Tab-separated table of N, CA and C in Angstrom:
chain	number	residue	atom	x	y	z
A	1	UNK	N	-14.212	31.243	8.586
A	1	UNK	CA	-15.653	31.554	8.265
A	1	UNK	C	-15.802	32.055	7.450
A	2	UNK	N	-16.338	31.615	6.363
A	2	UNK	CA	-16.475	32.879	5.047
A	2	UNK	C	-17.982	33.077	5.035
A	3	UNK	N	-17.721	34.624	4.316
A	3	UNK	CA	-18.562	35.474	4.296
A	3	UNK	C	-19.461	35.308	2.440
A	4	UNK	N	-20.700	34.677	2.787
A	4	UNK	CA	-21.555	33.950	1.009
A	4	UNK	C	-21.627	35.435	0.583
A	5	UNK	N	-21.947	36.386	1.182
A	5	UNK	CA	-22.473	37.391	1.082
A	5	UNK	C	-21.671	38.713	1.979
A	6	UNK	N	-21.469	40.201	1.781
A	6	UNK	CA	-20.772	41.546	2.013
A	6	UNK	C	-22.119	42.312	2.198
A	7	UNK	N	-22.410	42.222	3.777
A	7	UNK	CA	-23.800	43.323	3.907
A	7	UNK	C	-23.342	44.833	4.005
A	8	UNK	N	-21.727	45.115	4.830
A	8	UNK	CA	-21.470	45.861	4.781
A	8	UNK	C	-19.726	46.504	4.460
A	9	UNK	N	-18.956	47.919	4.057
A	9	UNK	CA	-17.572	47.085	4.240
A	9	UNK	C	-17.060	48.707	5.147
A	10	UNK	N	-16.663	48.315	5.805
A	10	UNK	CA	-15.863	49.378	6.355
A	10	UNK	C	-14.114	49.884	6.011
A	11	UNK	N	-14.020	50.677	6.105
A	11	UNK	CA	-12.400	50.171	5.231
A	11	UNK	C	-11.610	51.458	5.636
A	12	UNK	N	-10.768	52.022	6.134
A	12	UNK	CA	-9.921	52.723	7.254
A	12	UNK	C	-8.237	52.822	5.902
A	13	UNK	N	-7.834	53.699	7.039
A	13	UNK	CA	-6.451	53.992	6.958
A	13	UNK	C	-5.096	53.608	7.230
A	14	UNK	N	-4.266	53.514	8.025
A	14	UNK	CA	-2.923	53.419	8.562
A	14	UNK	C	-1.827	54.133	7.914
A	15	UNK	N	-1.337	55.442	8.523
A	15	UNK	CA	0.175	55.922	8.432
A	15	UNK	C	0.972	56.652	9.327
A	16	UNK	N	1.778	56.410	8.570
A	16	UNK	CA	2.971	57.270	9.876
A	16	UNK	C	3.760	56.602	10.337
A	17	UNK	N	3.511	56.758	12.015
A	17	UNK	CA	4.590	55.688	12.711
A	17	UNK	C	3.878	54.599	13.200
A	18	UNK	N	2.917	54.347	12.390
A	18	UNK	CA	1.940	52.909	12.944
A	18	UNK	C	0.999	53.133	14.218
A	19	UNK	N	1.868	52.829	15.909
A	19	UNK	CA	1.254	53.252	16.543
A	19	UNK	C	1.307	54.076	17.059
A	20	UNK	N	2.683	55.133	16.602
A	20	UNK	CA	2.712	56.552	16.693
A	20	UNK	C	2.272	57.319	15.751
A	21	UNK	N	1.109	56.943	14.845
A	21	UNK	CA	0.695	57.786	13.904
A	21	UNK	C	-0.778	58.500	13.699
A	22	UNK	N	-0.903	57.862	12.034
A	22	UNK	CA	-2.490	58.846	12.071
A	22	UNK	C	-3.758	56.712	11.636
A	23	UNK	N	-5.018	57.234	12.186
A	23	UNK	CA	-6.154	56.209	11.186
A	23	UNK	C	-7.433	57.204	10.888
A	24	UNK	N	-7.335	56.848	9.553
A	24	UNK	CA	-8.427	58.035	9.508
A	24	UNK	C	-9.870	56.738	8.131
A	25	UNK	N	-10.189	56.765	9.201
A	25	UNK	CA	-11.428	55.900	8.398
A	25	UNK	C	-12.660	56.387	7.094
A	26	UNK	N	-12.792	55.613	6.482
A	26	UNK	CA	-13.601	56.217	5.193
A	26	UNK	C	-15.403	55.928	5.420
A	27	UNK	N	-15.694	56.899	4.509
A	27	UNK	CA	-16.822	56.617	4.182
A	27	UNK	C	-17.584	57.402	5.433
A	28	UNK	N	-19.548	57.636	4.984
A	28	UNK	CA	-20.539	57.945	6.556
A	28	UNK	C	-19.244	58.467	7.812
A	29	UNK	N	-19.201	59.626	8.713
A	29	UNK	CA	-19.385	59.622	9.403
A	29	UNK	C	-17.897	59.315	9.683
A	30	UNK	N	-16.916	59.314	8.883
A	30	UNK	CA	-15.275	59.474	8.772
A	30	UNK	C	-14.898	59.793	9.607
A	31	UNK	N	-13.699	58.711	11.169
A	31	UNK	CA	-13.193	59.138	11.682
A	31	UNK	C	-11.893	60.010	11.318
A	32	UNK	N	-11.350	60.937	12.099
A	32	UNK	CA	-9.697	60.838	12.162
A	32	UNK	C	-8.999	60.539	13.067
A	33	UNK	N	-7.958	59.867	13.541
A	33	UNK	CA	-7.794	59.804	14.864
A	33	UNK	C	-6.288	59.623	14.550
A	34	UNK	N	-5.675	60.314	15.661
A	34	UNK	CA	-3.874	60.254	16.047
A	34	UNK	C	-3.521	59.063	17.340
A	35	UNK	N	-2.720	58.479	17.150
A	35	UNK	CA	-2.318	57.432	17.433
A	35	UNK	C	-0.700	57.580	18.061
A	36	UNK	N	-1.143	57.245	19.941
A	36	UNK	CA	-0.187	56.819	20.656
A	36	UNK	C	-0.894	55.872	21.375
A	37	UNK	N	0.992	55.500	21.469
A	37	UNK	CA	1.461	54.232	22.127
A	37	UNK	C	1.517	54.235	23.446
A	38	UNK	N	0.787	53.243	24.827
A	38	UNK	CA	0.088	53.472	25.742
A	38	UNK	C	1.593	53.882	26.308
A	39	UNK	N	1.144	55.433	28.034
A	39	UNK	CA	2.098	55.201	28.391
A	39	UNK	C	2.471	53.792	29.198
A	40	UNK	N	1.594	52.814	29.255
A	40	UNK	CA	2.025	51.652	30.071
A	40	UNK	C	2.720	50.823	28.907
A	41	UNK	N	2.920	51.123	28.044
A	41	UNK	CA	3.850	50.030	26.999
A	41	UNK	C	5.300	51.444	26.528
A	42	UNK	N	5.138	52.285	27.964
A	42	UNK	CA	6.800	53.010	27.083
A	42	UNK	C	5.774	55.157	26.343
A	43	UNK	N	4.917	55.023	25.603
A	43	UNK	CA	4.428	55.649	25.256
A	43	UNK	C	4.130	56.906	25.736
A	44	UNK	N	4.113	57.597	25.075
A	44	UNK	CA	2.829	59.299	25.785
A	44	UNK	C	1.364	59.241	26.226
A	45	UNK	N	0.601	58.397	25.354
A	45	UNK	CA	-0.741	58.020	25.593
A	45	UNK	C	-0.947	59.309	25.344
A	46	UNK	N	-0.721	60.119	24.483
A	46	UNK	CA	-1.290	62.038	24.098
A	46	UNK	C	-2.324	61.021	22.806
A	47	UNK	N	-2.651	60.204	22.243
A	47	UNK	CA	-4.075	59.702	21.638
A	47	UNK	C	-4.597	58.172	21.514
A	48	UNK	N	-5.046	57.520	20.306
A	48	UNK	CA	-5.956	56.787	21.056
A	48	UNK	C	-4.821	55.332	20.008
A	49	UNK	N	-5.336	54.235	21.033
A	49	UNK	CA	-4.442	53.008	19.830
A	49	UNK	C	-5.647	51.706	20.644
A	50	UNK	N	-4.703	50.991	19.309
A	50	UNK	CA	-5.625	49.895	18.430
A	50	UNK	C	-6.232	48.936	19.457
A	51	UNK	N	-5.920	48.596	20.920
A	51	UNK	CA	-6.449	48.463	22.053
A	51	UNK	C	-7.629	48.639	21.757
A	52	UNK	N	-7.504	50.261	22.684
A	52	UNK	CA	-8.984	51.360	22.430
A	52	UNK	C	-10.157	50.781	21.474
A	53	UNK	N	-10.229	50.911	20.354
A	53	UNK	CA	-10.611	51.521	19.693
A	53	UNK	C	-11.229	49.562	19.084
A	54	UNK	N	-10.539	48.515	19.628
A	54	UNK	CA	-11.309	47.385	19.583
A	54	UNK	C	-11.665	47.307	20.815
A	55	UNK	N	-12.249	47.568	21.978
A	55	UNK	CA	-12.381	46.981	22.873
A	55	UNK	C	-14.073	47.902	22.677
A	56	UNK	N	-13.682	49.220	21.992
A	56	UNK	CA	-14.754	49.880	21.311
A	56	UNK	C	-15.663	49.564	20.569
A	57	UNK	N	-15.475	48.503	19.838
A	57	UNK	CA	-16.164	48.270	18.283
A	57	UNK	C	-16.697	47.373	18.968
A	58	UNK	N	-16.524	45.720	19.995
A	58	UNK	CA	-16.155	44.960	20.220
A	58	UNK	C	-17.863	45.080	21.983
A	59	UNK	N	-18.024	46.139	22.057
A	59	UNK	CA	-18.473	46.906	24.003
A	59	UNK	C	-19.015	46.798	22.529
A	60	UNK	N	-19.858	47.601	22.003
A	60	UNK	CA	-20.479	48.001	21.054
A	60	UNK	C	-21.547	47.017	20.022
A	61	UNK	N	-21.335	46.588	19.118
A	61	UNK	CA	-21.415	45.163	18.649
A	61	UNK	C	-21.860	43.580	19.193
A	62	UNK	N	-20.885	43.432	20.115
A	62	UNK	CA	-21.949	42.789	21.743
A	62	UNK	C	-23.341	43.450	22.165
A	63	UNK	N	-23.112	44.733	22.701
A	63	UNK	CA	-24.489	45.044	23.271
A	63	UNK	C	-25.900	44.940	21.802
A	64	UNK	N	-25.438	45.480	20.691
A	64	UNK	CA	-26.793	45.613	19.919
A	64	UNK	C	-26.842	44.064	19.428
A	65	UNK	N	-25.998	42.961	19.849
A	65	UNK	CA	-25.993	41.398	19.742
A	65	UNK	C	-26.551	41.304	20.703
A	66	UNK	N	-27.107	41.463	22.090
A	66	UNK	CA	-27.407	41.398	23.001
A	66	UNK	C	-29.241	42.131	22.446
A	67	UNK	N	-29.091	42.823	22.177
A	67	UNK	CA	-30.584	43.446	22.008
A	67	UNK	C	-30.931	43.217	20.899
A	68	UNK	N	-31.080	42.421	19.749
A	68	UNK	CA	-31.130	41.825	19.040
A	68	UNK	C	-31.379	40.170	19.485
A	69	UNK	N	-30.244	39.951	19.950
A	69	UNK	CA	-31.688	38.485	20.162
A	69	UNK	C	-32.405	38.281	21.828
A	70	UNK	N	-32.231	39.279	22.620
A	70	UNK	CA	-33.242	39.194	22.906
A	70	UNK	C	-34.995	40.100	22.737
A	71	UNK	N	-34.540	40.533	21.238
A	71	UNK	CA	-35.776	41.188	20.758
A	71	UNK	C	-36.473	39.540	20.393
A	72	UNK	N	-35.410	39.001	19.698
A	72	UNK	CA	-35.791	38.024	18.500
A	72	UNK	C	-36.824	36.855	20.090
A	73	UNK	N	-36.355	37.113	20.864
A	73	UNK	CA	-36.352	35.975	21.433
A	73	UNK	C	-38.218	36.518	22.909
A	74	UNK	N	-38.161	37.489	22.457
A	74	UNK	CA	-39.016	37.869	23.468
A	74	UNK	C	-38.810	38.165	25.008
A	75	UNK	N	-37.977	39.363	25.051
A	75	UNK	CA	-37.022	39.813	26.384
A	75	UNK	C	-36.039	40.790	26.680
A	76	UNK	N	-36.871	41.541	24.958
A	76	UNK	CA	-36.377	42.997	24.766
A	76	UNK	C	-36.429	44.456	25.721
A	77	UNK	N	-37.315	44.198	26.835
A	77	UNK	CA	-36.785	45.170	27.759
A	77	UNK	C	-35.963	45.100	29.033
A	78	UNK	N	-35.323	43.995	28.230
A	78	UNK	CA	-34.522	42.767	30.016
A	78	UNK	C	-33.588	43.133	29.306
A	79	UNK	N	-33.048	44.173	27.985
A	79	UNK	CA	-32.368	43.718	27.756
A	79	UNK	C	-31.703	45.659	27.545
A	80	UNK	N	-33.177	46.049	27.061
A	80	UNK	CA	-32.620	48.028	26.976
A	80	UNK	C	-31.522	48.040	27.318
A	81	UNK	N	-31.650	48.346	29.304
A	81	UNK	CA	-31.050	49.353	29.678
A	81	UNK	C	-29.567	48.304	30.293
A	82	UNK	N	-28.948	47.475	29.219
A	82	UNK	CA	-28.136	46.180	29.919
A	82	UNK	C	-26.507	47.577	29.263
A	83	UNK	N	-25.019	47.601	29.610
A	83	UNK	CA	-23.993	47.832	29.331
A	83	UNK	C	-23.259	46.913	29.788
A	84	UNK	N	-22.733	47.074	28.018
A	84	UNK	CA	-21.686	46.324	28.120
A	84	UNK	C	-20.410	46.912	28.400
A	85	UNK	N	-19.570	46.111	28.459
A	85	UNK	CA	-18.103	46.763	29.567
A	85	UNK	C	-17.074	45.653	28.894
A	86	UNK	N	-15.583	46.100	27.820
A	86	UNK	CA	-14.152	45.346	27.448
A	86	UNK	C	-13.640	46.573	27.762
A	87	UNK	N	-12.437	45.100	28.569
A	87	UNK	CA	-10.927	45.106	28.638
A	87	UNK	C	-10.268	44.299	27.713
A	88	UNK	N	-9.752	44.652	26.823
A	88	UNK	CA	-8.238	43.717	25.906
A	88	UNK	C	-7.386	44.143	26.243
A	89	UNK	N	-6.880	42.966	26.677
A	89	UNK	CA	-5.770	42.656	27.121
A	89	UNK	C	-3.798	42.416	25.799
A	90	UNK	N	-3.483	43.254	25.395
A	90	UNK	CA	-2.196	42.976	25.248
A	90	UNK	C	-1.064	42.534	25.885
A	91	UNK	N	-0.388	41.203	25.558
A	91	UNK	CA	0.429	40.521	26.381
A	91	UNK	C	1.372	39.578	25.429
A	92	UNK	N	1.862	38.959	25.745
A	92	UNK	CA	2.633	37.705	25.750
A	92	UNK	C	1.995	36.758	25.097
A	93	UNK	N	1.898	36.048	23.929
A	93	UNK	CA	1.403	35.019	23.744
A	93	UNK	C	2.384	33.811	23.590
A	94	UNK	N	1.508	32.570	24.815
A	94	UNK	CA	2.246	31.664	24.342
A	94	UNK	C	2.419	31.010	23.768
A	95	UNK	N	3.181	30.482	22.951
A	95	UNK	CA	4.177	29.823	22.074
A	95	UNK	C	4.031	30.689	21.185
A	96	UNK	N	4.734	31.818	21.239
A	96	UNK	CA	4.436	32.776	20.226
A	96	UNK	C	5.324	33.828	20.740
A	97	UNK	N	6.271	34.543	19.099
A	97	UNK	CA	6.302	35.393	19.537
A	97	UNK	C	5.300	37.289	19.616
A	98	UNK	N	6.743	38.115	20.267
A	98	UNK	CA	5.190	38.948	19.596
A	98	UNK	C	4.172	38.925	21.261
A	99	UNK	N	3.159	39.898	20.191
A	99	UNK	CA	2.630	40.151	20.769
A	99	UNK	C	0.764	39.249	20.640
A	100	UNK	N	0.062	39.322	21.738
A	100	UNK	CA	-1.541	39.025	21.744
A	100	UNK	C	-2.197	39.492	22.657
A	101	UNK	N	-3.537	39.338	22.206
A	101	UNK	CA	-4.440	40.241	22.604
A	101	UNK	C	-5.519	38.960	23.071
A	102	UNK	N	-6.493	39.144	24.491
A	102	UNK	CA	-7.434	38.696	25.319
A	102	UNK	C	-8.196	39.606	24.740
A	103	UNK	N	-9.865	39.492	25.438
A	103	UNK	CA	-10.693	39.503	26.293
A	103	UNK	C	-11.624	39.677	27.542
A	104	UNK	N	-11.244	40.691	27.838
A	104	UNK	CA	-12.781	40.114	29.479
A	104	UNK	C	-14.162	40.980	28.696
A	105	UNK	N	-15.602	40.277	28.875
A	105	UNK	CA	-16.618	41.331	28.768
A	105	UNK	C	-17.367	40.200	29.698
A	106	UNK	N	-17.384	41.886	30.397
A	106	UNK	CA	-18.758	42.016	31.390
A	106	UNK	C	-20.563	42.836	31.329
A	107	UNK	N	-21.147	42.161	31.803
A	107	UNK	CA	-23.058	42.590	30.927
A	107	UNK	C	-23.289	43.320	32.399
A	108	UNK	N	-23.562	43.871	32.021
A	108	UNK	CA	-23.835	44.684	33.259
A	108	UNK	C	-25.717	45.069	33.246
A	109	UNK	N	-26.310	45.141	34.408
A	109	UNK	CA	-27.870	44.439	34.144
A	109	UNK	C	-28.896	43.875	33.313
A	110	UNK	N	-28.452	43.011	33.584
A	110	UNK	CA	-28.878	41.666	33.074
A	110	UNK	C	-28.508	40.614	33.342
A	111	UNK	N	-29.721	39.620	34.185
A	111	UNK	CA	-29.020	38.344	34.663
A	111	UNK	C	-29.374	37.927	33.572
A	112	UNK	N	-29.758	37.823	33.034
A	112	UNK	CA	-30.014	36.270	32.209
A	112	UNK	C	-29.428	35.586	31.682
A	113	UNK	N	-28.225	34.918	31.922
A	113	UNK	CA	-26.864	34.198	31.710
A	113	UNK	C	-26.338	33.710	30.848
A	114	UNK	N	-28.165	32.753	30.174
A	114	UNK	CA	-28.982	32.298	28.351
A	114	UNK	C	-29.002	33.037	27.082
A	115	UNK	N	-29.198	34.429	27.663
A	115	UNK	CA	-29.149	35.281	27.344
A	115	UNK	C	-27.987	36.018	26.778
A	116	UNK	N	-27.217	36.314	27.379
A	116	UNK	CA	-25.851	36.589	27.291
A	116	UNK	C	-24.690	35.737	26.660
A	117	UNK	N	-25.596	34.269	26.985
A	117	UNK	CA	-24.393	33.300	25.241
A	117	UNK	C	-25.148	33.705	25.110
A	118	UNK	N	-26.021	33.141	24.221
A	118	UNK	CA	-27.040	33.945	23.384
A	118	UNK	C	-26.077	35.055	21.998
A	119	UNK	N	-25.949	35.079	22.711
A	119	UNK	CA	-25.186	37.054	22.625
A	119	UNK	C	-23.623	37.036	22.040
A	120	UNK	N	-23.865	35.990	22.819
A	120	UNK	CA	-22.057	36.150	22.427
A	120	UNK	C	-21.777	35.227	21.336
A	121	UNK	N	-22.967	34.168	21.045
A	121	UNK	CA	-23.137	33.079	20.177
A	121	UNK	C	-22.756	34.043	18.755
A	122	UNK	N	-23.936	34.774	19.221
A	122	UNK	CA	-24.200	35.502	17.117
A	122	UNK	C	-23.574	36.770	17.601
A	123	UNK	N	-22.604	37.350	18.166
A	123	UNK	CA	-22.363	38.885	18.236
A	123	UNK	C	-20.526	38.504	16.997
A	124	UNK	N	-21.010	39.456	15.577
A	124	UNK	CA	-19.517	39.238	14.812
A	124	UNK	C	-18.371	38.833	15.895
A	125	UNK	N	-17.533	39.460	17.126
A	125	UNK	CA	-17.439	39.850	16.771
A	125	UNK	C	-16.602	38.724	17.873
A	126	UNK	N	-17.134	37.725	18.322
A	126	UNK	CA	-17.245	36.700	19.232
A	126	UNK	C	-17.068	35.568	18.547
A	127	UNK	N	-17.543	35.671	17.448
A	127	UNK	CA	-17.533	34.763	16.313
A	127	UNK	C	-16.402	34.587	15.945
A	128	UNK	N	-15.620	35.969	15.010
A	128	UNK	CA	-14.743	36.099	14.717
A	128	UNK	C	-13.175	35.214	16.026
A	129	UNK	N	-13.958	36.311	16.986
A	129	UNK	CA	-11.743	35.228	17.433
A	129	UNK	C	-12.603	34.035	17.914
A	130	UNK	N	-13.505	33.495	17.892
A	130	UNK	CA	-13.801	32.099	17.952
A	130	UNK	C	-13.886	31.248	17.196
A	131	UNK	N	-14.449	31.485	15.788
A	131	UNK	CA	-14.249	30.234	15.082
A	131	UNK	C	-13.149	31.308	13.895
A	132	UNK	N	-12.729	32.485	13.692
A	132	UNK	CA	-11.192	32.706	12.952
A	132	UNK	C	-11.837	33.579	11.647
A	133	UNK	N	-11.617	34.477	10.904
A	133	UNK	CA	-11.640	35.362	10.168
A	133	UNK	C	-10.948	34.840	8.474
A	134	UNK	N	-10.866	35.057	7.610
A	134	UNK	CA	-10.078	34.809	6.700
A	134	UNK	C	-9.866	35.401	6.129
A	135	UNK	N	-8.048	36.514	6.063
A	135	UNK	CA	-7.726	37.886	5.856
A	135	UNK	C	-7.308	37.526	5.499
A	136	UNK	N	-7.097	38.573	3.950
A	136	UNK	CA	-7.000	38.527	2.218
A	136	UNK	C	-5.389	39.574	2.583
A	137	UNK	N	-4.656	39.705	2.427
A	137	UNK	CA	-3.167	40.549	2.447
A	137	UNK	C	-3.088	40.716	1.538
A	138	UNK	N	-2.606	41.922	0.675
A	138	UNK	CA	-2.012	41.718	-0.531
A	138	UNK	C	-1.040	42.935	-0.518
A	139	UNK	N	-0.727	43.397	-1.457
A	139	UNK	CA	-0.084	45.152	-1.989
A	139	UNK	C	-0.381	45.388	-2.887
A	140	UNK	N	-0.972	47.424	-2.795
A	140	UNK	CA	-2.142	48.064	-3.421
A	140	UNK	C	-1.756	48.096	-4.417
């Protein structure tokens, strides 16, 4: 997916021991989080991990997409009390070395499956996972 216009950029810096280091976001309402490998993966679990952060971002983005699509289709009230539950799974990807992720999304408080489908089509996180994104990696 190619962006024709950048409307907002979030920036962050990770340092230290990777999954057991620190990550800091920059700009408005900056976050400074201690990272820790989850206990399920043999770590201490005494900090956040990338999968938690991804699950939180995806849940809030999907909820925003759902509410926007509902508003545009005249169903604003239908989505106003919806809750989005995300589960981000880290595991072994078939045909690749290392780790891969999988995501389950559950929508609570809304029975309109067409609206949920439209939100999934509209959500930037869903689009990125479905259509891919351009990732530029370079030396700082």
